[in-house]
Coordinates of C-alpha atoms in Angstrom, one line a residue:
X1 CA 0.0 0.0 0.0
X2 CA 1.2 3.4 -1.0
X3 CA 0.7 5.7 2.1
X4 CA 0.5 8.7 -0.2
X5 CA -2.7 7.7 -2.0
X6 CA -4.3 6.0 1.0
X7 CA -7.1 7.5 3.2
X8 CA -6.6 7.6 6.9
X9 CA -9.3 4.8 7.1
X10 CA -7.2 2.7 4.7
X11 CA -4.1 3.4 6.9
X12 CA -5.7 2.5 10.1
X13 CA -7.1 -0.7 8.4
X14 CA -3.6 -1.6 7.1
X15 CA -2.0 -0.9 10.5
X16 CA -4.6 -3.0 12.2
X17 CA -4.1 -6.0 10.0
X18 CA -0.3 -6.1 10.0
X19 CA -0.2 -6.0 13.8
X20 CA -2.4 -9.1 14.1
X21 CA -1.3 -12.1 16.0
X22 CA -2.7 -15.6 15.4
X23 CA -2.5 -18.8 17.6
X24 CA -2.4 -21.0 14.6
X25 CA -1.9 -20.9 10.8
X26 CA -5.6 -22.0 10.2
X27 CA -6.6 -18.9 12.5
X28 CA -4.6 -16.6 10.3
X29 CA -6.2 -18.0 7.1
X30 CA -9.7 -17.6 8.6
X31 CA -8.9 -14.0 9.6
X32 CA -7.5 -13.0 6.1
X33 CA -10.5 -14.8 4.3
X34 CA -13.0 -12.9 6.5
X35 CA -11.2 -9.7 5.6
X36 CA -11.3 -10.6 1.9
X37 CA -14.9 -11.3 2.0
X38 CA -15.6 -7.8 3.5
X39 CA -13.5 -6.2 0.6
X40 CA -14.8 -8.5 -2.2
X41 CA -12.2 -11.0 -3.2
X42 CA -11.4 -14.5 -2.5
X43 CA -8.4 -16.2 -1.0
X44 CA -6.3 -19.2 -2.1
X45 CA -3.6 -21.0 0.1
X46 CA -0.2 -21.1 -1.5
X47 CA 3.3 -21.8 -0.2
X48 CA 3.8 -23.5 3.0
X49 CA 7.4 -23.6 4.2
X50 CA 8.7 -25.9 6.8
X51 CA 12.0 -25.7 8.8
X52 CA 14.8 -27.5 7.1
X53 CA 15.0 -31.2 7.9
X54 CA 11.6 -31.0 9.9
X55 CA 7.8 -31.1 9.3
X56 CA 7.4 -27.9 11.3
X57 CA 5.7 -25.3 9.3
X58 CA 6.8 -21.6 9.9
X59 CA 5.7 -19.7 6.9
X60 CA 2.5 -19.7 5.0
X61 CA 1.4 -17.4 2.0
X62 CA -2.2 -16.5 1.2
X63 CA -3.0 -14.8 -2.1
X64 CA -5.9 -13.4 -4.1
X65 CA -7.7 -16.0 -5.8
X66 CA -7.1 -14.3 -9.1
X67 CA -3.2 -14.5 -8.5
X68 CA -1.2 -16.0 -11.5
X69 CA -2.5 -17.3 -14.8
X70 CA -3.9 -20.3 -16.2
X71 CA -1.1 -22.8 -17.4
X72 CA -0.1 -22.6 -21.1
X73 CA -0.7 -26.3 -21.6
X74 CA -4.4 -25.7 -21.2
X75 CA -4.4 -23.4 -24.2
X76 CA -2.4 -25.8 -26.4
X77 CA -4.8 -28.7 -26.2
X78 CA -6.1 -29.7 -29.7
X79 CA -8.6 -32.3 -28.7
X80 CA -11.1 -31.2 -26.1
X81 CA -14.0 -33.3 -24.6
X82 CA -15.8 -30.3 -23.0
X83 CA -15.4 -26.4 -23.2
X84 CA -12.9 -25.1 -20.8
X85 CA -14.1 -23.1 -18.0
X86 CA -14.0 -19.4 -18.2
X87 CA -10.7 -17.7 -17.2
X88 CA -10.6 -16.3 -13.7
X89 CA -7.0 -15.6 -13.1
X90 CA -5.4 -12.3 -14.1
X91 CA -2.1 -11.9 -12.1
X92 CA -3.4 -10.1 -9.1
X93 CA -0.6 -9.3 -6.7
X94 CA -2.7 -9.1 -3.4
X95 CA -1.3 -11.3 -0.6
X96 CA -0.7 -11.8 2.9
X97 CA 2.2 -13.9 4.4
X98 CA 2.5 -14.9 8.1
X99 CA 5.3 -16.4 10.0
X100 CA 5.8 -18.3 13.1
X101 CA 7.8 -17.1 16.2
X102 CA 9.6 -20.2 17.5
X103 CA 9.9 -18.8 21.0
X104 CA 6.4 -18.3 21.8
X105 CA 4.3 -20.2 19.0
X106 CA 2.6 -17.1 17.8
X107 CA 2.1 -16.3 14.1
X108 CA 2.4 -12.7 12.9
X109 CA 1.9 -10.9 9.6
X110 CA 5.3 -10.8 7.8
X111 CA 4.1 -9.3 4.5
X112 CA 0.8 -7.7 3.5
X113 CA -0.2 -6.3 -0.1
X114 CA -3.7 -5.0 -0.7
X115 CA -3.5 -3.8 -4.2
X116 CA -5.9 -5.6 -6.8
X117 CA -5.7 -5.2 -10.6
X118 CA -9.5 -6.3 -11.0
X119 CA -13.0 -5.1 -9.9
X120 CA -13.8 -6.3 -6.4
X121 CA -17.1 -8.2 -5.9
X122 CA -20.2 -6.5 -4.6
X123 CA -21.4 -7.9 -1.3
X124 CA -24.3 -9.9 -2.7
X125 CA -21.7 -11.6 -5.1
X126 CA -19.1 -12.6 -2.6
X127 CA -21.2 -15.8 -1.4
X128 CA -20.3 -17.3 -5.0
X129 CA -16.4 -17.0 -4.4
X130 CA -15.1 -20.4 -3.6
X131 CA -13.0 -19.5 -0.4
X132 CA -16.3 -17.8 1.1
X133 CA -18.4 -20.8 0.3
X134 CA -18.9 -23.8 2.6
X135 CA -21.3 -25.4 5.1
X136 CA -20.2 -24.8 8.9
X137 CA -20.5 -27.6 11.3
X138 CA -23.8 -26.2 12.6
X139 CA -25.2 -25.9 9.1
X140 CA -24.2 -29.5 8.4
X141 CA -26.1 -30.7 11.5
X142 CA -29.1 -28.7 10.4
X143 CA -29.0 -30.2 6.9
X144 CA -28.8 -33.7 8.3
X145 CA -31.7 -33.1 10.6
X146 CA -33.7 -31.4 7.8
X147 CA -33.1 -34.5 5.5
X148 CA -34.3 -36.8 8.4
X149 CA -37.4 -34.6 8.8
X150 CA -38.3 -35.3 5.0
X151 CA -37.1 -32.2 3.2
X152 CA -35.5 -32.5 -0.1
X153 CA -32.1 -31.0 -0.8
X154 CA -33.7 -28.1 -2.8
X155 CA -36.1 -27.5 0.1
X156 CA -33.2 -27.5 2.7
X157 CA -31.6 -24.7 0.5
X158 CA -34.7 -22.6 0.5
X159 CA -35.3 -23.0 4.3
X160 CA -31.5 -22.2 5.0
X161 CA -31.3 -19.1 2.8
X162 CA -34.6 -17.9 4.5
X163 CA -33.1 -18.5 8.0
X164 CA -29.9 -16.8 7.1
X165 CA -31.6 -13.6 5.6
X166 CA -31.1 -14.4 1.9
X167 CA -28.9 -16.3 -0.5
X168 CA -26.1 -13.8 0.0
X169 CA -25.7 -14.7 3.7
X170 CA -26.3 -18.4 3.8
X171 CA -22.6 -19.1 3.1
X172 CA -22.7 -21.7 0.3
X173 CA -24.6 -22.4 -2.9
X174 CA -26.8 -25.3 -4.0
X175 CA -23.9 -27.1 -5.5
X176 CA -22.1 -27.1 -2.1
X177 CA -25.2 -28.4 -0.4
X178 CA -25.7 -31.2 -2.9
X179 CA -22.0 -32.2 -2.8
X180 CA -22.2 -32.3 1.0
X181 CA -25.4 -34.5 1.0
X182 CA -24.0 -37.0 -1.4
X183 CA -20.6 -37.1 0.4
X184 CA -22.3 -37.5 3.7
X185 CA -24.4 -40.5 2.6
X186 CA -21.3 -42.0 0.8
X187 CA -19.0 -41.9 3.7
X188 CA -21.7 -43.0 6.0
X189 CA -22.8 -46.0 4.0
X190 CA -20.3 -46.9 1.4
X191 CA -21.6 -50.3 0.7
X192 CA -22.1 -51.2 4.3
X193 CA -25.8 -50.3 4.6
X194 CA -26.9 -53.4 6.6
X195 CA -23.8 -53.1 8.9
X196 CA -24.7 -49.5 9.7
X197 CA -28.3 -50.4 10.5
X198 CA -27.1 -53.1 12.9
X199 CA -24.7 -50.5 14.5
X200 CA -27.5 -48.2 14.7
X201 CA -29.7 -50.8 16.6
X202 CA -26.9 -51.6 19.0
X203 CA -26.5 -47.9 19.7
X204 CA -30.2 -47.5 20.4
X205 CA -29.9 -50.4 22.9
X206 CA -27.2 -48.6 24.7
X207 CA -29.4 -45.5 25.1
X208 CA -32.7 -47.2 25.5
X209 CA -32.5 -50.3 27.9
X210 CA -35.9 -51.5 26.6
X211 CA -35.2 -51.1 22.9
X212 CA -35.8 -54.5 21.1
X213 CA -34.4 -55.6 17.8
X214 CA -33.9 -58.9 16.2
X215 CA -32.4 -59.9 12.7
X216 CA -31.4 -62.8 10.6
X217 CA -28.6 -63.1 8.0
X218 CA -27.9 -65.5 5.3
X219 CA -24.6 -67.7 5.0
X220 CA -22.6 -64.7 3.8
X221 CA -23.9 -62.6 6.4
X222 CA -26.2 -60.6 4.3
X223 CA -29.2 -59.0 6.1
X224 CA -32.4 -60.9 5.5
X225 CA -35.0 -59.8 7.9
X226 CA -35.2 -57.3 10.8
X227 CA -37.6 -56.1 13.5
X228 CA -37.3 -53.2 16.0
X229 CA -39.5 -51.6 18.6
X230 CA -38.3 -48.9 21.1
X231 CA -39.4 -48.7 24.7
X232 CA -42.5 -46.4 24.0
X233 CA -43.7 -48.8 21.3
X234 CA -43.6 -51.7 23.6
X235 CA -45.5 -49.7 26.3
X236 CA -47.9 -48.5 23.7
X237 CA -48.7 -52.1 23.0
X238 CA -49.2 -53.0 26.5
X239 CA -51.8 -50.3 26.7
X240 CA -53.3 -50.4 23.3
X241 CA -52.2 -53.6 21.7
X242 CA -55.8 -55.2 21.4
X243 CA -56.1 -54.5 17.8
X244 CA -53.0 -54.5 15.5
X245 CA -52.9 -53.6 11.8
X246 CA -50.2 -55.6 9.9
X247 CA -49.4 -53.7 6.7
X248 CA -47.0 -55.2 4.2
X249 CA -47.9 -53.2 1.3
X250 CA -45.1 -50.7 1.6
X251 CA -42.0 -51.1 -0.7
X252 CA -39.7 -48.1 -0.7
X253 CA -36.0 -48.9 -0.7
X254 CA -33.3 -49.5 -3.3
X255 CA -33.5 -53.2 -2.5
X256 CA -37.2 -53.4 -3.0
X257 CA -37.6 -55.1 0.5
X258 CA -41.2 -55.1 2.1
X259 CA -41.5 -52.6 4.9
X260 CA -44.0 -54.0 7.5
X261 CA -45.8 -51.6 10.0
X262 CA -47.2 -52.7 13.2
X263 CA -50.0 -50.1 13.9
X264 CA -52.8 -49.5 16.5
X265 CA -54.8 -46.8 18.0
X266 CA -54.2 -45.0 21.2
X267 CA -56.6 -43.3 23.8
X268 CA -57.4 -40.4 21.5
X269 CA -58.1 -43.0 18.7
X270 CA -54.9 -41.7 17.0
X271 CA -52.3 -43.8 15.3
X272 CA -49.7 -45.5 17.5
X273 CA -46.8 -47.6 16.3
X274 CA -46.0 -51.0 17.9
X275 CA -42.8 -51.7 15.8
X276 CA -41.3 -51.9 12.3
X277 CA -40.0 -54.8 10.2
X278 CA -38.2 -55.3 7.0
X279 CA -38.2 -58.8 5.5
X280 CA -36.4 -60.2 2.3
X281 CA -39.5 -61.4 0.6
X282 CA -43.3 -61.9 0.9
X283 CA -43.3 -65.6 1.8
X284 CA -45.0 -67.2 4.7
X285 CA -41.7 -68.2 6.2
X286 CA -40.5 -64.5 6.3
X287 CA -43.9 -63.3 7.9
X288 CA -43.7 -66.2 10.5
X289 CA -40.2 -65.0 11.5
X290 CA -41.5 -61.5 11.7
X291 CA -44.5 -62.1 13.7
X292 CA -42.5 -64.3 16.1
X293 CA -40.0 -61.4 16.6
X294 CA -42.9 -59.1 17.2
X295 CA -44.6 -61.5 19.8
X296 CA -40.9 -61.8 21.4
X297 CA -41.0 -57.9 21.8
X298 CA -44.4 -58.2 23.5
X299 CA -43.3 -60.8 25.9
X300 CA -45.8 -63.3 24.0
X301 CA -48.8 -61.1 24.6
X302 CA -51.1 -61.9 21.6
X303 CA -53.3 -59.2 20.3
X304 CA -57.0 -60.0 20.3
X305 CA -57.7 -59.0 16.7
X306 CA -55.5 -58.2 13.6
X307 CA -56.3 -56.4 10.3
X308 CA -54.2 -57.1 7.3
X309 CA -54.1 -56.1 3.6
X310 CA -55.2 -59.6 2.5
X311 CA -51.8 -60.9 1.5
X312 CA -52.1 -64.8 1.2
X313 CA -48.7 -65.3 2.8
X314 CA -49.5 -63.0 5.6
X315 CA -52.8 -64.6 6.2
X316 CA -51.1 -68.2 6.6
X317 CA -48.6 -66.8 8.9
X318 CA -51.0 -65.3 11.1
X319 CA -53.0 -68.6 11.2
X320 CA -49.7 -70.3 12.2
X321 CA -48.4 -67.8 14.9
X322 CA -51.6 -66.3 16.1
X323 CA -54.2 -69.1 15.9
X324 CA -56.4 -67.6 18.5
X325 CA -56.4 -64.1 17.1
X326 CA -59.4 -62.9 15.2
X327 CA -58.5 -61.8 11.8
X328 CA -60.1 -59.5 9.2
X329 CA -59.1 -58.1 5.9
X330 CA -59.0 -54.4 5.0
X331 CA -62.2 -53.2 3.6
X332 CA -60.5 -50.5 1.5
X333 CA -58.5 -53.2 -0.3
X334 CA -61.6 -55.3 -0.7
X335 CA -63.2 -52.2 -2.3
X336 CA -60.3 -51.8 -4.8
X337 CA -60.6 -55.4 -5.8
X338 CA -64.3 -55.0 -6.4
X339 CA -63.8 -51.9 -8.6
X340 CA -61.3 -54.0 -10.6
X341 CA -63.5 -57.1 -11.0
X342 CA -67.1 -55.9 -11.0
X343 CA -69.0 -53.1 -13.0
X344 CA -72.1 -51.0 -12.7
X345 CA -75.2 -52.5 -10.8
X346 CA -73.4 -55.7 -10.0
X347 CA -70.5 -53.6 -8.2
X348 CA -73.3 -51.6 -6.4
X349 CA -75.2 -54.9 -5.3
X350 CA -71.9 -56.5 -4.2
X351 CA -71.0 -53.4 -2.1
X352 CA -73.9 -54.1 0.1
X353 CA -72.4 -57.3 1.3
X354 CA -69.5 -55.6 2.5
X355 CA -71.0 -52.7 4.3
X356 CA -74.7 -53.5 5.2
X357 CA -75.3 -54.5 8.7
X358 CA -77.4 -57.7 8.1
X359 CA -77.8 -60.8 10.3
X360 CA -75.8 -63.7 9.0
X361 CA -78.9 -65.4 7.8
X362 CA -79.9 -62.4 5.9
X363 CA -76.5 -62.3 4.2
X364 CA -76.6 -65.8 3.1
X365 CA -80.2 -65.5 1.8
X366 CA -79.2 -62.3 -0.1
X367 CA -76.1 -64.1 -1.5
X368 CA -78.2 -66.7 -3.0
X369 CA -80.2 -64.2 -4.8
X370 CA -77.2 -62.4 -5.9
X371 CA -75.8 -65.6 -7.4
X372 CA -79.1 -66.3 -9.3
X373 CA -79.7 -62.7 -10.5
X374 CA -76.2 -62.5 -12.1
X375 CA -75.8 -66.3 -13.1
X376 CA -72.7 -66.5 -11.2
X377 CA -71.0 -70.0 -11.4
X378 CA -67.6 -71.6 -10.6
X379 CA -66.1 -69.7 -13.6
X380 CA -66.5 -66.4 -11.7
X381 CA -63.3 -67.4 -9.6
X382 CA -62.8 -64.0 -7.8
X383 CA -66.5 -63.8 -6.5
X384 CA -66.2 -67.4 -5.5
X385 CA -62.8 -66.9 -3.8
X386 CA -64.0 -63.8 -2.0
X387 CA -67.0 -65.7 -0.8
X388 CA -65.0 -68.3 0.9
X389 CA -63.4 -65.5 2.9
X390 CA -66.7 -63.5 3.8
X391 CA -65.9 -63.9 7.5
X392 CA -62.9 -61.8 7.1
X393 CA -64.6 -58.8 5.4
X394 CA -68.4 -58.8 5.6
X395 CA -70.2 -56.4 8.1
X396 CA -72.7 -59.1 8.8
X397 CA -69.9 -61.4 10.1
X398 CA -68.1 -58.7 11.9
X399 CA -70.9 -57.9 14.5
X400 CA -69.9 -58.3 18.2
X401 CA -66.0 -58.9 17.2
X402 CA -63.4 -57.0 18.7
X403 CA -62.0 -54.5 16.1
X404 CA -62.8 -51.2 18.0
X405 CA -64.9 -49.8 15.0
X406 CA -61.8 -50.1 12.5
X407 CA -62.5 -51.8 9.2
X408 CA -59.4 -51.1 7.1
X409 CA -55.6 -50.4 7.4
X410 CA -56.0 -46.8 6.2
X411 CA -54.7 -45.7 9.5
X412 CA -51.3 -47.3 8.4
X413 CA -51.9 -45.7 4.9
X414 CA -51.8 -42.3 6.4
X415 CA -48.3 -43.1 7.9
X416 CA -47.5 -44.6 4.6
X417 CA -48.2 -41.4 2.7
X418 CA -45.9 -39.4 4.9
X419 CA -43.0 -41.7 4.4
X420 CA -43.9 -42.1 0.7
X421 CA -43.9 -38.3 0.2
X422 CA -40.5 -38.1 1.7
X423 CA -38.7 -41.1 0.3
X424 CA -38.2 -42.8 -3.2
X425 CA -37.1 -46.2 -4.3
X426 CA -33.4 -45.2 -4.2
X427 CA -33.1 -44.7 -0.6
X428 CA -30.9 -46.9 1.7
X429 CA -32.0 -48.9 4.7
X430 CA -30.4 -46.0 6.8
X431 CA -32.7 -43.6 5.2
X432 CA -35.8 -45.7 5.8
X433 CA -34.7 -46.2 9.5
X434 CA -34.1 -42.4 10.0
X435 CA -37.4 -41.4 8.2
X436 CA -39.6 -43.9 9.9
X437 CA -38.1 -42.5 13.3
X438 CA -39.0 -39.0 12.3
X439 CA -42.6 -40.2 11.5
X440 CA -42.6 -41.9 14.9
X441 CA -41.6 -38.6 16.6
X442 CA -44.3 -36.6 14.8
X443 CA -46.9 -39.2 15.9
X444 CA -45.9 -38.9 19.5
X445 CA -45.8 -35.1 19.3
X446 CA -49.4 -35.3 18.1
X447 CA -50.3 -37.5 21.0
X448 CA -48.6 -35.2 23.6
X449 CA -50.5 -32.3 22.2
X450 CA -53.7 -34.2 22.5
X451 CA -52.8 -35.0 25.9
X452 CA -52.0 -31.6 27.0
X453 CA -55.4 -30.4 25.5
X454 CA -57.3 -33.0 27.4
X455 CA -55.6 -32.4 30.6
X456 CA -56.3 -28.7 30.5
X457 CA -59.9 -28.8 29.2
X458 CA -63.3 -30.6 29.5
X459 CA -65.5 -31.2 26.5
X460 CA -68.5 -28.6 26.4
X461 CA -71.8 -29.8 27.4
X462 CA -75.2 -27.9 27.4
X463 CA -76.6 -26.7 30.8
X464 CA -79.6 -29.0 29.8
X465 CA -77.5 -32.0 28.8
X466 CA -78.3 -35.4 30.3
X467 CA -76.3 -36.0 33.5
X468 CA -74.8 -39.2 32.0
X469 CA -73.2 -36.9 29.2
X470 CA -71.8 -34.6 31.7
X471 CA -70.2 -37.8 33.5
X472 CA -68.9 -39.0 30.3
X473 CA -67.2 -35.5 29.6
X474 CA -65.2 -36.0 32.7
X475 CA -64.2 -39.6 31.9
X476 CA -63.2 -40.0 28.2
X477 CA -60.7 -38.3 25.9
X478 CA -62.5 -35.7 23.8
X479 CA -62.6 -37.8 20.5
X480 CA -64.2 -40.8 22.4
X481 CA -66.5 -38.5 24.4
X482 CA -68.1 -37.6 20.9
X483 CA -68.6 -41.2 20.3
X484 CA -70.1 -41.9 23.7
X485 CA -72.2 -38.8 23.4
X486 CA -73.6 -40.2 20.2
X487 CA -75.0 -43.2 22.1
X488 CA -76.4 -41.1 24.9
X489 CA -78.1 -38.8 22.4
X490 CA -80.3 -41.9 21.3
X491 CA -81.8 -42.2 24.8
X492 CA -85.1 -40.6 23.5
X493 CA -85.6 -43.4 21.0
X494 CA -85.4 -46.2 23.6
X495 CA -87.3 -47.3 26.8
X496 CA -87.2 -50.1 29.3
X497 CA -90.0 -52.3 28.5
X498 CA -89.6 -55.3 30.9
X499 CA -87.4 -56.1 33.9
X500 CA -86.7 -59.7 35.0
X501 CA -84.7 -60.5 38.2
X502 CA -83.0 -63.8 38.8
X503 CA -80.9 -63.7 42.0
X504 CA -77.9 -61.5 41.3
X505 CA -78.9 -61.2 37.6
X506 CA -81.3 -58.5 36.4
X507 CA -82.4 -58.6 32.7
X508 CA -83.7 -55.3 31.2
X509 CA -85.6 -55.6 28.0
X510 CA -85.0 -52.3 25.9
X511 CA -87.6 -51.5 23.2
X512 CA -87.4 -49.0 20.6
X513 CA -90.2 -46.4 20.9
X514 CA -91.2 -46.4 17.3
X515 CA -90.9 -50.1 16.7
X516 CA -91.6 -51.9 19.8
X517 CA -90.6 -55.2 18.2
X518 CA -87.2 -54.1 18.0
X519 CA -85.6 -55.1 21.4
X520 CA -82.4 -55.7 23.1
X521 CA -81.7 -57.5 26.3
X522 CA -79.3 -55.7 28.7
X523 CA -77.8 -58.0 31.4
X524 CA -76.8 -56.5 34.9
X525 CA -74.7 -58.7 37.1
X526 CA -74.9 -57.7 40.8
X527 CA -72.9 -58.5 43.8
X528 CA -75.4 -57.3 46.6
X529 CA -75.9 -53.5 46.0
X530 CA -72.7 -53.3 43.8
X531 CA -72.8 -53.6 40.0
X532 CA -70.2 -55.9 38.6
X533 CA -70.9 -56.0 34.8
X534 CA -73.2 -54.9 32.1
X535 CA -73.6 -56.8 28.9
X536 CA -75.9 -55.9 25.9
X537 CA -77.0 -58.2 23.1
X538 CA -75.6 -55.8 20.6
X539 CA -72.1 -56.5 22.0
X540 CA -71.0 -52.7 21.5
X541 CA -69.2 -52.6 24.8
X542 CA -67.3 -55.9 23.7
X543 CA -66.5 -54.7 20.1
X544 CA -65.9 -51.1 20.6
X545 CA -65.4 -50.9 24.4
X546 CA -67.9 -48.0 24.8
X547 CA -71.4 -48.5 26.2
X548 CA -74.5 -48.6 23.8
X549 CA -77.5 -46.5 23.8
X550 CA -79.5 -49.7 25.2
X551 CA -77.2 -49.6 28.2
X552 CA -77.6 -45.8 28.8
X553 CA -81.3 -46.3 28.7
X554 CA -81.2 -48.7 31.6
X555 CA -78.7 -46.4 33.4
X556 CA -81.3 -43.5 33.0
X557 CA -84.0 -45.6 34.0
X558 CA -82.3 -46.5 37.3
X559 CA -81.8 -42.9 37.9
X560 CA -78.0 -43.0 37.7
X561 CA -76.2 -39.8 36.9
X562 CA -72.7 -41.3 36.9
X563 CA -71.5 -43.8 34.3
X564 CA -70.6 -47.0 36.5
X565 CA -66.9 -48.0 36.5
X566 CA -67.7 -51.5 34.8
X567 CA -69.2 -49.5 31.7
X568 CA -65.9 -47.6 31.3
X569 CA -62.9 -49.0 29.2
X570 CA -59.6 -47.5 30.7
X571 CA -58.1 -47.5 27.1
X572 CA -60.4 -44.6 26.1
X573 CA -59.5 -42.5 29.1
X574 CA -56.6 -40.3 30.0
X575 CA -55.4 -42.9 32.6
X576 CA -55.1 -45.4 29.5
X577 CA -51.4 -45.4 29.8
X578 CA -50.8 -44.1 33.3
X579 CA -49.6 -47.6 34.5
X580 CA -46.9 -47.5 31.8
X581 CA -45.7 -44.1 31.9
X582 CA -42.3 -43.4 30.2
X583 CA -40.4 -41.0 28.0
X584 CA -42.3 -40.5 24.6
X585 CA -39.2 -40.0 22.5
X586 CA -37.4 -43.2 21.9
X587 CA -35.4 -42.2 18.8
X588 CA -31.9 -41.5 19.5
X589 CA -29.3 -40.8 16.9
X590 CA -25.5 -41.3 17.3
X591 CA -25.2 -37.5 17.8
X592 CA -28.5 -37.1 19.8
X593 CA -26.9 -35.9 23.1
X594 CA -24.9 -33.3 21.4
X595 CA -27.6 -32.3 19.3
X596 CA -29.9 -31.7 22.3
X597 CA -27.3 -29.6 24.0
X598 CA -26.9 -27.7 20.6
X599 CA -30.6 -27.0 20.4
X600 CA -30.9 -25.8 23.9
X601 CA -28.0 -23.4 23.5
X602 CA -29.2 -22.3 20.1
X603 CA -32.6 -21.6 21.4
X604 CA -31.3 -19.3 24.2
X605 CA -28.8 -17.5 22.0
X606 CA -31.4 -16.8 19.4
X607 CA -33.8 -15.3 22.0
X608 CA -31.0 -12.8 23.2
X609 CA -29.6 -12.1 19.6
X610 CA -33.1 -11.3 18.3
X611 CA -33.3 -8.7 21.2
X612 CA -29.9 -7.4 20.3
X613 CA -30.8 -7.0 16.7
X614 CA -33.5 -4.4 17.7
X615 CA -30.7 -1.8 18.2
X616 CA -27.8 -1.0 15.8
X617 CA -25.4 -0.3 18.7
X618 CA -26.2 -3.8 20.4
X619 CA -25.6 -5.6 17.2
X620 CA -22.2 -3.8 16.6
X621 CA -21.4 -4.8 20.2
X622 CA -22.2 -8.5 19.5
X623 CA -20.0 -8.3 16.3
X624 CA -17.2 -7.0 18.3
X625 CA -17.5 -9.6 20.9
X626 CA -17.3 -12.7 18.6
X627 CA -13.8 -13.2 19.7
X628 CA -15.1 -14.0 23.2
X629 CA -16.9 -17.1 22.2
X630 CA -13.9 -18.3 20.2
X631 CA -11.7 -17.9 23.2
X632 CA -14.1 -19.6 25.6
X633 CA -14.3 -22.6 23.2

């Protein structure tokens, strides 16, 4: 710098720079690169000089990125595969050289030239200069988390640009982000996908003592089948595992392996997950292994009922492993098969067999008429095969069976849609593992939010509402209260027509007011003055675990204002899981503890920094004190 042509500000800046002392060579580079960014040029590392006969570096030269010229050989090529990159070097002489003091280990500025022979970049252009591009460790951690959360790379770029205040402040460009994501996945997996999954399972076990996993391999140690369930999933099964949906329709991974979900409903009638499985194929043997692994995770506690997608191999596996478990097929998939195999009026008439609530005798009578009307014979293979399985799909055969009102695996389809939206068939097993964990955390967040609302509020009831309705509002979760309320609202349609007593058993015949021939018998079992159990012929209490309108009619007839304990299923109340309380969040990644601390610190800092940004003076003070953090860390 020529002092005669420099301003006082330039001179002060020059004096400040050449008086800098650094603790390391890297610190010197970072300082000069930050200076270069503020001016509008890039930096390149050049000569690194070491002491003669040692590896001790004592001198380093940094130059402007436009220093020198492109080598002559690149101009002399006659055969070119692609067009050469545009020329960027123009022989700029700007530089900074630092040297190590051997006595105290400090680096000082030995030489500094700040004269450029080219225009300097504007502030919004510096982000595209190579030395100013790159993801920080914090940004890399955020990218990994956003990826696990289901964002695609271009979406991550948009989010991070917005968080940083624009493309010029994010510190990297899209190409840098794509390169990092590709490198991260390659370094993490690198052909050892299954090995990483097993290490992940082992790490989960270290942090979650109740985490369960089981797997099999072939003779060459290739992964064949795997099942896993964290502590919370096992607890949820203890509380809500009466009905389990097995869904094996999901194939999204580069190996085309079936991904099996074990799904149920919690006390809010929301989705809860009991476990995940991956099998090598859709054979009976694979599903038998998977169901056995699932039962091992539940300590051999069998579900009362299961709903499947109708897969033949899965059906045979359930019959072998869960012989006493009631099994039905997904009505939604039956519907899809109907649409493929039937047309027009024939389809409409067949649909009645699926959804109408007939008695079994009525179903069989109408089926005979259907066969005659459409001249159905053995040649109609699909209809004949479906009829043989009618006990697994017809509403007529479902009455009184324990399925909690569920008819299909659409509950797992909603989870599938979230996974399908975020993943594709090129993903690795690790991707599948991380994204399923993310979906699990979203499901548990939803449950926590519903728990908070239920704990803090009571469903609204009119002042003139039935006392039994007000009692239900204090007992059930909001979504289940609505279902119970629907039964209570039917009180006006029913009345007690007859009462028969036999020792400790009292039988109430409840008749429909408009059609007195429609009756239901409600049995009350007493032990002295205490009510032990209530059973209605409609079996709603058994099949859905809520009292029916006929039962409420008897309770009102008796003048009861509170729903008896024997009429309340714990699974639909806020205490449904109280005996199994534990932490909701079971998904722990290798870096989880560090990330937890990082999130906590980031949230604290963000709050104070946002306040500081309100004042220009406070913002400048924060900028000046950045060195304090570097010294502390």
